Coordinates of C-alpha atoms and ligand atoms in Angstrom, one line a residue:
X1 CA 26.2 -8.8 -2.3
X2 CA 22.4 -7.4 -1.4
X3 CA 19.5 -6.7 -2.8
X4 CA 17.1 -4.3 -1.4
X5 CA 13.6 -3.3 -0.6
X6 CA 11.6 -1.0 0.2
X7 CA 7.7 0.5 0.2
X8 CA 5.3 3.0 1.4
X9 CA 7.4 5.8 1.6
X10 CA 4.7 8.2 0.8
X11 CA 7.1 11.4 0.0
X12 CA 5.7 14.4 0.0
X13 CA 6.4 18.0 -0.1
X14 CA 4.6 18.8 3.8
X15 CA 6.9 15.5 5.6
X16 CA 10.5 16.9 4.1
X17 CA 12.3 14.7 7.3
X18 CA 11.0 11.4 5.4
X19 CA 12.4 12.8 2.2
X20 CA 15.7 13.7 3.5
X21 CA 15.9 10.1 4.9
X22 CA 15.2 8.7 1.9
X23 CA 18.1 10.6 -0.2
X24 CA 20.2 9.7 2.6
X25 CA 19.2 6.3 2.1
X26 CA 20.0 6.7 -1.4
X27 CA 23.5 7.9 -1.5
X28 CA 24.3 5.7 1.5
X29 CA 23.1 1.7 2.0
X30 CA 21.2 2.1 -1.6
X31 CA 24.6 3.0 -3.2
X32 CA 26.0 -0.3 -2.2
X33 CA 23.6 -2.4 -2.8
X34 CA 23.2 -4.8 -6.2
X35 CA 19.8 -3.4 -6.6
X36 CA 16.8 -1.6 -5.3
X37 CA 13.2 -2.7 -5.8
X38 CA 10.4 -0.3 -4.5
X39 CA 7.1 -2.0 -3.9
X40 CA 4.9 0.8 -4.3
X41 CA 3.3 3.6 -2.6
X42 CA 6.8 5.6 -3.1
X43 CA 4.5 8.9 -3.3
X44 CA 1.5 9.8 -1.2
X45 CA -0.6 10.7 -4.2
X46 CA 0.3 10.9 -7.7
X47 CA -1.7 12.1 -10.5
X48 CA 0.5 12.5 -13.2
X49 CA 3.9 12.7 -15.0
X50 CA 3.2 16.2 -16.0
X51 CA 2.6 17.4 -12.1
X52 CA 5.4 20.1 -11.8
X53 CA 6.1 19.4 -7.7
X54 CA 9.4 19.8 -6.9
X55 CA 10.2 17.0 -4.8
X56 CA 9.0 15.0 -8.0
X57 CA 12.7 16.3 -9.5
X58 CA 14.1 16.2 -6.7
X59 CA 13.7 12.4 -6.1
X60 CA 14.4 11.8 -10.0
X61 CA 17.6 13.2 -9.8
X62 CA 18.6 11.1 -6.9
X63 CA 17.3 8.1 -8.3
X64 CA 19.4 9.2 -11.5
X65 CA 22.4 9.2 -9.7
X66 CA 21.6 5.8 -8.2
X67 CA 21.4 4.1 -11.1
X68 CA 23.7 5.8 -13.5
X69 CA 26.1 4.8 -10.2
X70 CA 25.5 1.4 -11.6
X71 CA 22.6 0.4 -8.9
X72 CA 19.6 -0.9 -10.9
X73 CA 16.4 0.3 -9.7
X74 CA 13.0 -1.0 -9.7
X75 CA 9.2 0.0 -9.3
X76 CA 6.4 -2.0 -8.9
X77 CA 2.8 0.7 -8.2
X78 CA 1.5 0.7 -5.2
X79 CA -2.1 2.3 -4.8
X80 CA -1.1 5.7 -4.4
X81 CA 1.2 5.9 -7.0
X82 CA -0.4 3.4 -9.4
X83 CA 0.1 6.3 -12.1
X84 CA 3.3 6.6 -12.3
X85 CA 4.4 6.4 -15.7
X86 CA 7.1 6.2 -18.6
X87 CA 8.1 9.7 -18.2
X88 CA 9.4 9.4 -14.9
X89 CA 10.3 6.2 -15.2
X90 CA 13.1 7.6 -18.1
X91 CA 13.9 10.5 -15.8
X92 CA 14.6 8.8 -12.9
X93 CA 16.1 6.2 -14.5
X94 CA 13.6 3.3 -12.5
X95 CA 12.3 0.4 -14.4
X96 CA 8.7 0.0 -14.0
X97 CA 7.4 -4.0 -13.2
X98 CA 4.2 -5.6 -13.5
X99 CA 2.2 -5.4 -10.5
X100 CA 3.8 -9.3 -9.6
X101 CA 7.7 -10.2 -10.4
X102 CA 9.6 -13.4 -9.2
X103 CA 12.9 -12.3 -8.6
X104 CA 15.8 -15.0 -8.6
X105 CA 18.1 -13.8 -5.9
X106 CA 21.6 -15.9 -5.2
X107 CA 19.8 -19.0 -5.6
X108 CA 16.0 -18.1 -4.1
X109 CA 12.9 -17.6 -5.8
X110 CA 11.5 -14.5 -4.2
X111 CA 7.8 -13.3 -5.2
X112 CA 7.6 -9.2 -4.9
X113 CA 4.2 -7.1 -5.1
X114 CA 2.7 -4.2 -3.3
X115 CA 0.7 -6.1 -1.6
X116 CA -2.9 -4.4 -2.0
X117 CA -3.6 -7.2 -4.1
X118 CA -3.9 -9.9 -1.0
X119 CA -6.3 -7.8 1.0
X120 CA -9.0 -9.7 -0.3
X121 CA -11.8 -9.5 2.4
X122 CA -11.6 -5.5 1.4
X123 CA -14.3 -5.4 -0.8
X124 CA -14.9 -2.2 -0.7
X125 CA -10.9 -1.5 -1.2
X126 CA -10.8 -4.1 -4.3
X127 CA -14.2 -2.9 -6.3
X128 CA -12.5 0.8 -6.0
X129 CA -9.1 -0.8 -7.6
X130 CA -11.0 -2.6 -10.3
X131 CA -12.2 0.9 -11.1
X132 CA -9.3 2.8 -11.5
X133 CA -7.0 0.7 -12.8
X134 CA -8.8 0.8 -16.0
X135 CA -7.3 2.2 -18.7
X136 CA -9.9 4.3 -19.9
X137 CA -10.3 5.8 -17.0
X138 CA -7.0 6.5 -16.5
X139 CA -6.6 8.1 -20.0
X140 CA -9.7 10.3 -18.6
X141 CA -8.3 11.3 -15.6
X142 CA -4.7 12.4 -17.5
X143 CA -6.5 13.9 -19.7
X144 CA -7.8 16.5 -17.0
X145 CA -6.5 20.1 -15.5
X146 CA -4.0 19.5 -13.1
X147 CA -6.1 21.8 -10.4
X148 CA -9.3 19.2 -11.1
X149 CA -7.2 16.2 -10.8
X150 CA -5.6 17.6 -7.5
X151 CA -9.2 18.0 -6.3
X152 CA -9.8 14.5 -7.1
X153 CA -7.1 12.9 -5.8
X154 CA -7.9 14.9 -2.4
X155 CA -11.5 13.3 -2.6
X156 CA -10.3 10.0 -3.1
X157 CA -7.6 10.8 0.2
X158 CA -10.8 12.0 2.2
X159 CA -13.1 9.1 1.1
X160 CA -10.3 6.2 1.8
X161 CA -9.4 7.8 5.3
X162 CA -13.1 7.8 6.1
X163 CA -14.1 4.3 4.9
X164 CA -11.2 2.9 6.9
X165 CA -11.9 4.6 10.1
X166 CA -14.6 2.0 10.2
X167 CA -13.0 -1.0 8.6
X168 CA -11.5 -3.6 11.0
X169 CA -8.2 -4.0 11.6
X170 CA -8.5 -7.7 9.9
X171 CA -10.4 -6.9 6.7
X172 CA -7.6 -4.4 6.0
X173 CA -4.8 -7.0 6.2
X174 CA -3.7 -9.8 3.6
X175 CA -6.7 -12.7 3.4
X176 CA -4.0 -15.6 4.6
X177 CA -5.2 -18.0 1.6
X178 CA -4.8 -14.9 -0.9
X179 CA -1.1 -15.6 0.1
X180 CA -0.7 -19.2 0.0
X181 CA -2.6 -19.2 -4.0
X182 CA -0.2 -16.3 -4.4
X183 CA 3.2 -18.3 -3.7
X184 CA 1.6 -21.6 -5.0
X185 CA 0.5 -20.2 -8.1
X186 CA 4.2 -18.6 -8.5
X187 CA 6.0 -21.6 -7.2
X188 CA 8.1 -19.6 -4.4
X189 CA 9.0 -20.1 -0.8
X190 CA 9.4 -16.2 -0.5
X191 CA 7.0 -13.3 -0.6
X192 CA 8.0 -9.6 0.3
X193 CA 5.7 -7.0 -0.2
X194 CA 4.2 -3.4 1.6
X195 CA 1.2 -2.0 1.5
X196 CA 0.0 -3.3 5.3
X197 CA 2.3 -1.2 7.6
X198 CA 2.7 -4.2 9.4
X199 CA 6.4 -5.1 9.3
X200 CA 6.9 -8.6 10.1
X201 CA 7.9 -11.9 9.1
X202 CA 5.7 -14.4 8.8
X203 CA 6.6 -18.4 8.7
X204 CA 3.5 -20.2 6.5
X205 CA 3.8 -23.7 4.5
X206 CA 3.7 -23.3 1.3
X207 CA 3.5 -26.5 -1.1
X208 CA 4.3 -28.4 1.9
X209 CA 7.5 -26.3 2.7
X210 CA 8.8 -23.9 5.2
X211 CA 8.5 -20.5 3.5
X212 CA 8.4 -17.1 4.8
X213 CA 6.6 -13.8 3.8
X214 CA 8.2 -10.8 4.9
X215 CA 6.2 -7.1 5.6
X216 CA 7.8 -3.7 4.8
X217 CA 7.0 -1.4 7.2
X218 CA 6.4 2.3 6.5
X219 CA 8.6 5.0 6.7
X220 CA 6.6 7.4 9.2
X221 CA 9.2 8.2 11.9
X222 CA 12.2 6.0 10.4
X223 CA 13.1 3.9 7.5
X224 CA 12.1 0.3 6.9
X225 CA 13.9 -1.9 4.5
X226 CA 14.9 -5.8 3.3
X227 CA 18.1 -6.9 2.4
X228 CA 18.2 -10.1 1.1
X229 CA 21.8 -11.3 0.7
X230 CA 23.3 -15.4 -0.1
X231 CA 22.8 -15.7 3.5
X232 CA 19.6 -14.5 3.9
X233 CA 16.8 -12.6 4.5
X234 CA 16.5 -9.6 7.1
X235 CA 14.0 -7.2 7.9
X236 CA 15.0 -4.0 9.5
X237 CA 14.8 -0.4 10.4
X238 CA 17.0 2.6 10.5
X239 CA 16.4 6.3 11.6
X240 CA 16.1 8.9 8.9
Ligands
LIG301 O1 -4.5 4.6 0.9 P1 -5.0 4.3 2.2 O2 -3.9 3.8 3.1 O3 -5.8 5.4 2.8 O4 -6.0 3.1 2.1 C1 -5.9 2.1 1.1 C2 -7.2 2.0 0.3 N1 -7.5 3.3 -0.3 C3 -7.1 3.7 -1.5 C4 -7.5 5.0 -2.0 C5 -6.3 5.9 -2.1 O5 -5.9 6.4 -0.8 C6 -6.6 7.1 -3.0 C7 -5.3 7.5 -3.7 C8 -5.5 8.5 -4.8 C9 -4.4 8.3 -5.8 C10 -4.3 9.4 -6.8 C11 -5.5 9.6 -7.7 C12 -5.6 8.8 -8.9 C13 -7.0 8.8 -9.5 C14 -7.0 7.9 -10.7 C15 -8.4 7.8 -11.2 C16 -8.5 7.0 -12.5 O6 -6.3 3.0 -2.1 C17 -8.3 1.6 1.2 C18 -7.9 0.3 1.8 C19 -6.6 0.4 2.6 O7 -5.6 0.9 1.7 C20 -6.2 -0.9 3.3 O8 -5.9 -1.9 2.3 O9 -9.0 -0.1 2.7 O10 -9.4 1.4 0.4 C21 -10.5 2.3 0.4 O11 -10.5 3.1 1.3 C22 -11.5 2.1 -0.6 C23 -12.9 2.4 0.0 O12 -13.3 1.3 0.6 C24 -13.8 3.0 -1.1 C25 -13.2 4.1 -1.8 C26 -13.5 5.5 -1.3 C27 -13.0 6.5 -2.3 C28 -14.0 7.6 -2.5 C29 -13.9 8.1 -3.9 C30 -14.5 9.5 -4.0 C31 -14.1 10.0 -5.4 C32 -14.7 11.2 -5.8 C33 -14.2 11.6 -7.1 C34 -14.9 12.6 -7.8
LIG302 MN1 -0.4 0.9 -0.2

């Protein structure tokens, strides 16, 4: 029994040694797991259902066979994928989430999220979220020619890696009291979310209680994933 994780994958058509891990993934540890839950940031960039990019198939079809093996599958958005919609969802056969989900898993309450969310001394990063994320915008930017939303999106890429060449390296990880309200408010000892590229895990006190938040790390040069199981929770990592 095992329930997976993982996050920041950021698949794309120019890094195909990440994607062929990540199918291998699939058809291997994925395929014996109970479940998978990705926390976001699957994709670099996505701007649409209705972009025709092969590896967009590609990764449907193996998530297909995942689930129609019998393996649920989860997605919570990350923010790089944050429009990822019903039509994949149905292709792929993933459920989408709410941006937070406490998971009951062989007797713990686990809180799961991106992540994004706790980096609260970003307030550059968290003004630029409240943008996007709404919906009329959103509609807006479907709404638009492929080619012009590609241009966009490339913008966006350019204007987030310049703005955090001069962030620090603190501002642009999880605000430590954005965690504790987050677990409080949920009533959970557990946290496991992405977004950081900081795998870790972290022991904190939570309501007065041990409780541990555990860090994904990304897939750059190898895989990153946690399996939590009756026994426990592990964090680990696995060549592609
Ligand atoms: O992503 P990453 O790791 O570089 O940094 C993130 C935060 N940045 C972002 C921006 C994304 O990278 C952009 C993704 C595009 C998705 C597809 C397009 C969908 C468009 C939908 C429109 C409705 O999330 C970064 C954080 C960092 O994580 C750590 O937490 O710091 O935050 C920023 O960089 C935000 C900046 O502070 C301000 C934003 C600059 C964007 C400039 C926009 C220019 C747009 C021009 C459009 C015409
Ligand atoms: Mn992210």
């Amino acid at each position: 029994m095992a329930t997976l994780f993982i996050a920041d994958l950021h698949l794309q058509t120019e890094e195909p040694a990440i994607t062929a891990g990540f199918l291998r993934f699939l058809r291997t540890q994925a395929s014996a797991a109970d479940a998978l839950y990705i926390l976001g940031d699957l994709f670099e960039a996505w701007i649409g259902d209705d972009d025709p990019t092969p590896l967009h198939h590609e990764v449907a079809a193996a998530l297909r066979a995942l689930t129609e093996s019998g393996v649920s599958c989860y997605f919570i958005h990350g923010n790089r994928d944050f429009l990822l919609g019903k039509r994949f969802a149905r292709e792929s056969g993933m459920q989408l989430l709410p941006e937070e989900k406490v998971l009951n898993l062989y007797g713990r309450n686990v809180l799961i999220m991106h992540g994004d969310t706790l980096c609260t001394d970003d307030a550059g990063y968290q003004a630029f979220r409240a943008k996007v994320h709404q919906p009329w915008l959103q509609t807006l930017f479907l709404a638009l020619p492929l080619f012009i939303r590609r241009r966009i999106a490339a913008r966006m890429r350019a204007g987030s890696k310049a703005a955090n060449s001069s962030k620090s390296v603190d501002i642009m990880d999880v605000n430590p009291q954005a965690v504790i309200d987050a677990m409080e408010k949920q009533h959970v000892q557990y946290l496991i979310h992405g977004h950081t590229h900081r795998p870790a895990v972290h022991a904190l006190t939570v309501n007065g209680m041990p409780a541990q938040r555990v860090v994904l790390g990304a897939w750059h040069s190898e895989g990153s994933m946690v399996k939590v199981t009756p026994e426990g929770i592990e964090l680990s990592h696995f060549p592609f």
